[in-house]
Amino acid sequence: MDSIVQILKQNNLSVTDGRRKILSLFLNSNGALAHADIEKNTHSHFDRVTVYRTLQSFVDKGIIHTIPTSDNSIKYALCKDECGEGHHHDHHVHLVCTRCGNTFCLDNVVTPTVKLPREYTIQQVEVVVKGICKSCNNP
Amino acid sequence: MDSIVQILKQNNLSVTDGRRKILSLFLNSNGALAHADIEKNTHSHFDRVTVYRTLQSFVDKGIIHTIPTSDNSIKYALCKDECGEGHHHDHHVHLVCTRCGNTFCLDNVVTPTVKLPREYTIQQVEVVVKGICKSCNNP
DNA sequence: ATAAAAAAAGAAACATTGTTGCAAATATTT
DNA sequence: AAATATTTGCAACAATGTTTCTTTTTTTAT
Ligand SMILES: [Mn+2]
Ligand SMILES: [Mn+2]
Ligand SMILES: [Zn+2]
Ligand SMILES: [Zn+2]
């Protein structure tokens, strides 16, 4: 059975064209994708609303995670850790390349620990590095 | 002379009602502000476009900085370090309170150092912590 | 394989957010 | 006070996101 179908079924998502196509985009991309990238890559084959709902359900199920950015654009990337419904554990650093504009999960770079004064409680630490990516550095 | 006017003049910005009012909002707020907060607090006294342009010019001048978020909303906060035109040096951690929703600059918590593989170049590190803020913890 | 039930997609209408060009108003300089 | 430079508000537009409802598709049960 197709690995894409497998992932969808494992997450109790019914298998539809849209979900198959969008999930395969993530599996075949090494960087993060924005909503607009998906619309472009699917040649607007799917309604915008469908794309929004698909992304939301993937996030809910722990298949993809969002990446914070300073401009107003949510980026999404595959979860590679053990994320599930309501359980996101993506403790890795993200890199936004200032040259090519792409965003990457650095799965091997673990989020550093942050110490806050006692009055605060930490729930999650997000680290986004702006810099130059691998392929822009070694062209 | 008014300290607000002083800041504006120091940055070669002409002194207008909008800039005075918006800058004073930042000076009197302990958390970060989103565009919508400013519109609300000024009772839409200023055109939306003016607010956008004012925020942009404050960022350009190094008076305020943006804070990345996972939802699609830019937050802005006063720069307290030595930022200037084209020189942002806000090396502190930001906290997004999951209870009250406010975003705070933790000026005393320095951004941890991050080590990336040699193939990458680091330009800037942004750390956003989700958790519970001081006042939500000690009500 | 077929019918029934459940879930998702599409369409439309709308709300919010952000951008651009230009004329009128305001601030600064002379 | 007048000339110049800058900013503002308006209008029109583009992009992004949400909600409701009907149609289509997928899944489940027979
Ligand atoms: Mn990631
Ligand atoms: Mn800050
Ligand atoms: Zn790059
Ligand atoms: Zn709080």
PDB file of N, CA, C and O in Angstrom, chain A residues 4-50:
ATOM      1  N   ILE A   4       1.764   7.054   1.424  1.00  0.00           N
ATOM      2  CA  ILE A   4       0.947   8.236   1.693  1.00  0.00           C
ATOM      3  C   ILE A   4      -0.405   7.818   2.249  1.00  0.00           C
ATOM      4  O   ILE A   4      -0.878   8.345   3.263  1.00  0.00           O
ATOM      5  N   VAL A   5      -1.011   6.849   1.607  1.00  0.00           N
ATOM      6  CA  VAL A   5      -2.297   6.330   2.077  1.00  0.00           C
ATOM      7  C   VAL A   5      -2.155   5.780   3.486  1.00  0.00           C
ATOM      8  O   VAL A   5      -3.017   5.992   4.347  1.00  0.00           O
ATOM      9  N   GLN A   6      -1.033   5.117   3.713  1.00  0.00           N
ATOM     10  CA  GLN A   6      -0.770   4.538   5.026  1.00  0.00           C
ATOM     11  C   GLN A   6      -0.784   5.610   6.116  1.00  0.00           C
ATOM     12  O   GLN A   6      -1.413   5.448   7.156  1.00  0.00           O
ATOM     13  N   ILE A   7      -0.083   6.700   5.846  1.00  0.00           N
ATOM     14  CA  ILE A   7      -0.014   7.779   6.837  1.00  0.00           C
ATOM     15  C   ILE A   7      -1.408   8.326   7.119  1.00  0.00           C
ATOM     16  O   ILE A   7      -1.787   8.540   8.270  1.00  0.00           O
ATOM     17  N   LEU A   8      -2.178   8.555   6.077  1.00  0.00           N
ATOM     18  CA  LEU A   8      -3.522   9.098   6.261  1.00  0.00           C
ATOM     19  C   LEU A   8      -4.374   8.138   7.088  1.00  0.00           C
ATOM     20  O   LEU A   8      -5.038   8.546   8.045  1.00  0.00           O
ATOM     21  N   LYS A   9      -4.334   6.852   6.735  1.00  0.00           N
ATOM     22  CA  LYS A   9      -5.161   5.877   7.463  1.00  0.00           C
ATOM     23  C   LYS A   9      -4.736   5.767   8.920  1.00  0.00           C
ATOM     24  O   LYS A   9      -5.566   5.692   9.819  1.00  0.00           O
ATOM     25  N   GLN A  10      -3.418   5.755   9.135  1.00  0.00           N
ATOM     26  CA  GLN A  10      -2.920   5.682  10.513  1.00  0.00           C
ATOM     27  C   GLN A  10      -3.468   6.812  11.363  1.00  0.00           C
ATOM     28  O   GLN A  10      -3.610   6.695  12.563  1.00  0.00           O
ATOM     29  N   ASN A  11      -3.771   7.926  10.734  1.00  0.00           N
ATOM     30  CA  ASN A  11      -4.256   9.085  11.473  1.00  0.00           C
ATOM     31  C   ASN A  11      -5.767   9.250  11.397  1.00  0.00           C
ATOM     32  O   ASN A  11      -6.288  10.314  11.720  1.00  0.00           O
ATOM     33  N   ASN A  12      -6.437   8.186  10.969  1.00  0.00           N
ATOM     34  CA  ASN A  12      -7.899   8.231  10.882  1.00  0.00           C
ATOM     35  C   ASN A  12      -8.406   9.359   9.996  1.00  0.00           C
ATOM     36  O   ASN A  12      -9.394  10.007  10.300  1.00  0.00           O
ATOM     37  N   LEU A  13      -7.678   9.584   8.922  1.00  0.00           N
ATOM     38  CA  LEU A  13      -8.136  10.570   7.945  1.00  0.00           C
ATOM     39  C   LEU A  13      -8.598   9.814   6.703  1.00  0.00           C
ATOM     40  O   LEU A  13      -7.882   8.929   6.213  1.00  0.00           O
ATOM     41  N   SER A  14      -9.755  10.133   6.215  1.00  0.00           N
ATOM     42  CA  SER A  14     -10.170   9.456   4.991  1.00  0.00           C
ATOM     43  C   SER A  14      -9.302   9.917   3.835  1.00  0.00           C
ATOM     44  O   SER A  14      -8.766  11.022   3.836  1.00  0.00           O
ATOM     45  N   VAL A  15      -9.133   9.013   2.897  1.00  0.00           N
ATOM     46  CA  VAL A  15      -8.147   9.217   1.835  1.00  0.00           C
ATOM     47  C   VAL A  15      -8.814   9.931   0.664  1.00  0.00           C
ATOM     48  O   VAL A  15      -9.682   9.375   0.003  1.00  0.00           O
ATOM     49  N   THR A  16      -8.400  11.151   0.445  1.00  0.00           N
ATOM     50  CA  THR A  16      -8.975  11.930  -0.653  1.00  0.00           C
ATOM     51  C   THR A  16      -7.850  12.438  -1.551  1.00  0.00           C
ATOM     52  O   THR A  16      -6.691  12.480  -1.137  1.00  0.00           O
ATOM     53  N   ASP A  17      -8.218  12.822  -2.732  1.00  0.00           N
ATOM     54  CA  ASP A  17      -7.225  13.328  -3.678  1.00  0.00           C
ATOM     55  C   ASP A  17      -6.421  14.469  -3.083  1.00  0.00           C
ATOM     56  O   ASP A  17      -5.193  14.476  -3.166  1.00  0.00           O
ATOM     57  N   GLY A  18      -7.145  15.420  -2.497  1.00  0.00           N
ATOM     58  CA  GLY A  18      -6.474  16.596  -1.953  1.00  0.00           C
ATOM     59  C   GLY A  18      -5.451  16.221  -0.903  1.00  0.00           C
ATOM     60  O   GLY A  18      -4.297  16.663  -0.966  1.00  0.00           O
ATOM     61  N   ARG A  19      -5.830  15.416   0.040  1.00  0.00           N
ATOM     62  CA  ARG A  19      -4.899  15.050   1.101  1.00  0.00           C
ATOM     63  C   ARG A  19      -3.718  14.269   0.564  1.00  0.00           C
ATOM     64  O   ARG A  19      -2.580  14.475   1.001  1.00  0.00           O
ATOM     65  N   ARG A  20      -3.989  13.367  -0.374  1.00  0.00           N
ATOM     66  CA  ARG A  20      -2.877  12.611  -0.960  1.00  0.00           C
ATOM     67  C   ARG A  20      -1.889  13.553  -1.631  1.00  0.00           C
ATOM     68  O   ARG A  20      -0.683  13.475  -1.395  1.00  0.00           O
ATOM     69  N   LYS A  21      -2.417  14.433  -2.437  1.00  0.00           N
ATOM     70  CA  LYS A  21      -1.544  15.326  -3.196  1.00  0.00           C
ATOM     71  C   LYS A  21      -0.751  16.262  -2.276  1.00  0.00           C
ATOM     72  O   LYS A  21       0.464  16.441  -2.451  1.00  0.00           O
ATOM     73  N   ILE A  22      -1.442  16.836  -1.303  1.00  0.00           N
ATOM     74  CA  ILE A  22      -0.764  17.788  -0.420  1.00  0.00           C
ATOM     75  C   ILE A  22       0.262  17.090   0.457  1.00  0.00           C
ATOM     76  O   ILE A  22       1.377  17.575   0.654  1.00  0.00           O
ATOM     77  N   LEU A  23      -0.090  15.918   0.951  1.00  0.00           N
ATOM     78  CA  LEU A  23       0.873  15.178   1.768  1.00  0.00           C
ATOM     79  C   LEU A  23       2.094  14.793   0.944  1.00  0.00           C
ATOM     80  O   LEU A  23       3.233  14.862   1.428  1.00  0.00           O
ATOM     81  N   SER A  24       1.876  14.431  -0.299  1.00  0.00           N
ATOM     82  CA  SER A  24       3.020  14.050  -1.128  1.00  0.00           C
ATOM     83  C   SER A  24       3.912  15.259  -1.408  1.00  0.00           C
ATOM     84  O   SER A  24       5.133  15.119  -1.513  1.00  0.00           O
ATOM     85  N   LEU A  25       3.320  16.429  -1.498  1.00  0.00           N
ATOM     86  CA  LEU A  25       4.134  17.630  -1.648  1.00  0.00           C
ATOM     87  C   LEU A  25       5.104  17.769  -0.480  1.00  0.00           C
ATOM     88  O   LEU A  25       6.285  18.065  -0.663  1.00  0.00           O
ATOM     89  N   PHE A  26       4.583  17.558   0.725  1.00  0.00           N
ATOM     90  CA  PHE A  26       5.449  17.669   1.896  1.00  0.00           C
ATOM     91  C   PHE A  26       6.528  16.594   1.875  1.00  0.00           C
ATOM     92  O   PHE A  26       7.698  16.866   2.173  1.00  0.00           O
ATOM     93  N   LEU A  27       6.144  15.374   1.505  1.00  0.00           N
ATOM     94  CA  LEU A  27       7.115  14.274   1.517  1.00  0.00           C
ATOM     95  C   LEU A  27       8.215  14.493   0.478  1.00  0.00           C
ATOM     96  O   LEU A  27       9.343  14.041   0.658  1.00  0.00           O
ATOM     97  N   ASN A  28       7.899  15.187  -0.583  1.00  0.00           N
ATOM     98  CA  ASN A  28       8.885  15.381  -1.641  1.00  0.00           C
ATOM     99  C   ASN A  28       9.586  16.731  -1.571  1.00  0.00           C
ATOM    100  O   ASN A  28      10.340  17.081  -2.476  1.00  0.00           O
ATOM    101  N   SER A  29       9.321  17.502  -0.524  1.00  0.00           N
ATOM    102  CA  SER A  29       9.972  18.799  -0.403  1.00  0.00           C
ATOM    103  C   SER A  29      10.942  18.757   0.762  1.00  0.00           C
ATOM    104  O   SER A  29      10.641  18.200   1.815  1.00  0.00           O
ATOM    105  N   ASN A  30      12.112  19.363   0.577  1.00  0.00           N
ATOM    106  CA  ASN A  30      13.042  19.356   1.713  1.00  0.00           C
ATOM    107  C   ASN A  30      12.876  20.578   2.604  1.00  0.00           C
ATOM    108  O   ASN A  30      13.342  20.615   3.707  1.00  0.00           O
ATOM    109  N   GLY A  31      12.176  21.583   2.096  1.00  0.00           N
ATOM    110  CA  GLY A  31      11.953  22.764   2.924  1.00  0.00           C
ATOM    111  C   GLY A  31      10.519  22.843   3.404  1.00  0.00           C
ATOM    112  O   GLY A  31       9.715  21.944   3.164  1.00  0.00           O
ATOM    113  N   ALA A  32      10.224  23.897   4.090  1.00  0.00           N
ATOM    114  CA  ALA A  32       8.864  24.113   4.571  1.00  0.00           C
ATOM    115  C   ALA A  32       8.012  24.723   3.467  1.00  0.00           C
ATOM    116  O   ALA A  32       8.526  25.339   2.539  1.00  0.00           O
ATOM    117  N   LEU A  33       6.717  24.554   3.568  1.00  0.00           N
ATOM    118  CA  LEU A  33       5.804  25.056   2.557  1.00  0.00           C
ATOM    119  C   LEU A  33       4.817  26.035   3.173  1.00  0.00           C
ATOM    120  O   LEU A  33       4.327  25.828   4.278  1.00  0.00           O
ATOM    121  N   ALA A  34       4.537  27.091   2.451  1.00  0.00           N
ATOM    122  CA  ALA A  34       3.490  28.019   2.847  1.00  0.00           C
ATOM    123  C   ALA A  34       2.224  27.675   2.076  1.00  0.00           C
ATOM    124  O   ALA A  34       2.263  26.940   1.080  1.00  0.00           O
ATOM    125  N   HIS A  35       1.129  28.185   2.559  1.00  0.00           N
ATOM    126  CA  HIS A  35      -0.130  27.949   1.882  1.00  0.00           C
ATOM    127  C   HIS A  35      -0.018  28.257   0.385  1.00  0.00           C
ATOM    128  O   HIS A  35      -0.461  27.473  -0.462  1.00  0.00           O
ATOM    129  N   ALA A  36       0.611  29.384   0.073  1.00  0.00           N
ATOM    130  CA  ALA A  36       0.724  29.804  -1.324  1.00  0.00           C
ATOM    131  C   ALA A  36       1.518  28.802  -2.160  1.00  0.00           C
ATOM    132  O   ALA A  36       1.189  28.553  -3.317  1.00  0.00           O
ATOM    133  N   ASP A  37       2.566  28.225  -1.564  1.00  0.00           N
ATOM    134  CA  ASP A  37       3.350  27.221  -2.290  1.00  0.00           C
ATOM    135  C   ASP A  37       2.477  26.046  -2.709  1.00  0.00           C
ATOM    136  O   ASP A  37       2.617  25.504  -3.795  1.00  0.00           O
ATOM    137  N   ILE A  38       1.600  25.674  -1.815  1.00  0.00           N
ATOM    138  CA  ILE A  38       0.754  24.514  -2.094  1.00  0.00           C
ATOM    139  C   ILE A  38      -0.238  24.840  -3.195  1.00  0.00           C
ATOM    140  O   ILE A  38      -0.451  24.034  -4.105  1.00  0.00           O
ATOM    141  N   GLU A  39      -0.810  26.010  -3.121  1.00  0.00           N
ATOM    142  CA  GLU A  39      -1.733  26.397  -4.193  1.00  0.00           C
ATOM    143  C   GLU A  39      -1.021  26.406  -5.537  1.00  0.00           C
ATOM    144  O   GLU A  39      -1.567  25.974  -6.551  1.00  0.00           O
ATOM    145  N   LYS A  40       0.217  26.903  -5.518  1.00  0.00           N
ATOM    146  CA  LYS A  40       0.956  26.981  -6.768  1.00  0.00           C
ATOM    147  C   LYS A  40       1.298  25.579  -7.285  1.00  0.00           C
ATOM    148  O   LYS A  40       1.083  25.255  -8.439  1.00  0.00           O
ATOM    149  N   ASN A  41       1.784  24.746  -6.377  1.00  0.00           N
ATOM    150  CA  ASN A  41       2.227  23.409  -6.783  1.00  0.00           C
ATOM    151  C   ASN A  41       1.096  22.495  -7.222  1.00  0.00           C
ATOM    152  O   ASN A  41       1.316  21.544  -7.945  1.00  0.00           O
ATOM    153  N   THR A  42      -0.088  22.756  -6.738  1.00  0.00           N
ATOM    154  CA  THR A  42      -1.216  21.931  -7.178  1.00  0.00           C
ATOM    155  C   THR A  42      -1.947  22.608  -8.341  1.00  0.00           C
ATOM    156  O   THR A  42      -3.003  22.149  -8.747  1.00  0.00           O
ATOM    157  N   HIS A  43      -1.354  23.691  -8.841  1.00  0.00           N
ATOM    158  CA  HIS A  43      -1.956  24.437  -9.949  1.00  0.00           C
ATOM    159  C   HIS A  43      -3.393  24.826  -9.636  1.00  0.00           C
ATOM    160  O   HIS A  43      -4.272  24.736 -10.492  1.00  0.00           O
ATOM    161  N   SER A  44      -3.597  25.191  -8.376  1.00  0.00           N
ATOM    162  CA  SER A  44      -4.929  25.597  -7.917  1.00  0.00           C
ATOM    163  C   SER A  44      -5.994  24.561  -8.286  1.00  0.00           C
ATOM    164  O   SER A  44      -7.124  24.884  -8.618  1.00  0.00           O
ATOM    165  N   HIS A  45      -5.572  23.314  -8.247  1.00  0.00           N
ATOM    166  CA  HIS A  45      -6.500  22.235  -8.573  1.00  0.00           C
ATOM    167  C   HIS A  45      -7.543  22.071  -7.471  1.00  0.00           C
ATOM    168  O   HIS A  45      -8.610  21.521  -7.674  1.00  0.00           O
ATOM    169  N   PHE A  46      -7.198  22.514  -6.294  1.00  0.00           N
ATOM    170  CA  PHE A  46      -8.102  22.378  -5.155  1.00  0.00           C
ATOM    171  C   PHE A  46      -8.533  23.755  -4.663  1.00  0.00           C
ATOM    172  O   PHE A  46      -7.770  24.718  -4.742  1.00  0.00           O
ATOM    173  N   ASP A  47      -9.710  23.803  -4.155  1.00  0.00           N
ATOM    174  CA  ASP A  47     -10.228  25.069  -3.620  1.00  0.00           C
ATOM    175  C   ASP A  47      -9.333  25.532  -2.465  1.00  0.00           C
ATOM    176  O   ASP A  47      -8.784  24.729  -1.717  1.00  0.00           O
ATOM    177  N   ARG A  48      -9.238  26.851  -2.348  1.00  0.00           N
ATOM    178  CA  ARG A  48      -8.417  27.412  -1.279  1.00  0.00           C
ATOM    179  C   ARG A  48      -8.877  26.942   0.096  1.00  0.00           C
ATOM    180  O   ARG A  48      -8.071  26.639   0.977  1.00  0.00           O
ATOM    181  N   VAL A  49     -10.173  26.866   0.250  1.00  0.00           N
ATOM    182  CA  VAL A  49     -10.724  26.418   1.526  1.00  0.00           C
ATOM    183  C   VAL A  49     -10.279  24.996   1.840  1.00  0.00           C
ATOM    184  O   VAL A  49      -9.955  24.664   2.983  1.00  0.00           O
ATOM    185  N   THR A  50     -10.250  24.171   0.820  1.00  0.00           N
ATOM    186  CA  THR A  50      -9.826  22.783   1.023  1.00  0.00           C
ATOM    187  C   THR A  50      -8.381  22.726   1.494  1.00  0.00           C
ATOM    188  O   THR A  50      -8.030  21.944   2.383  1.00  0.00           O
TER     189      THR A  50
END
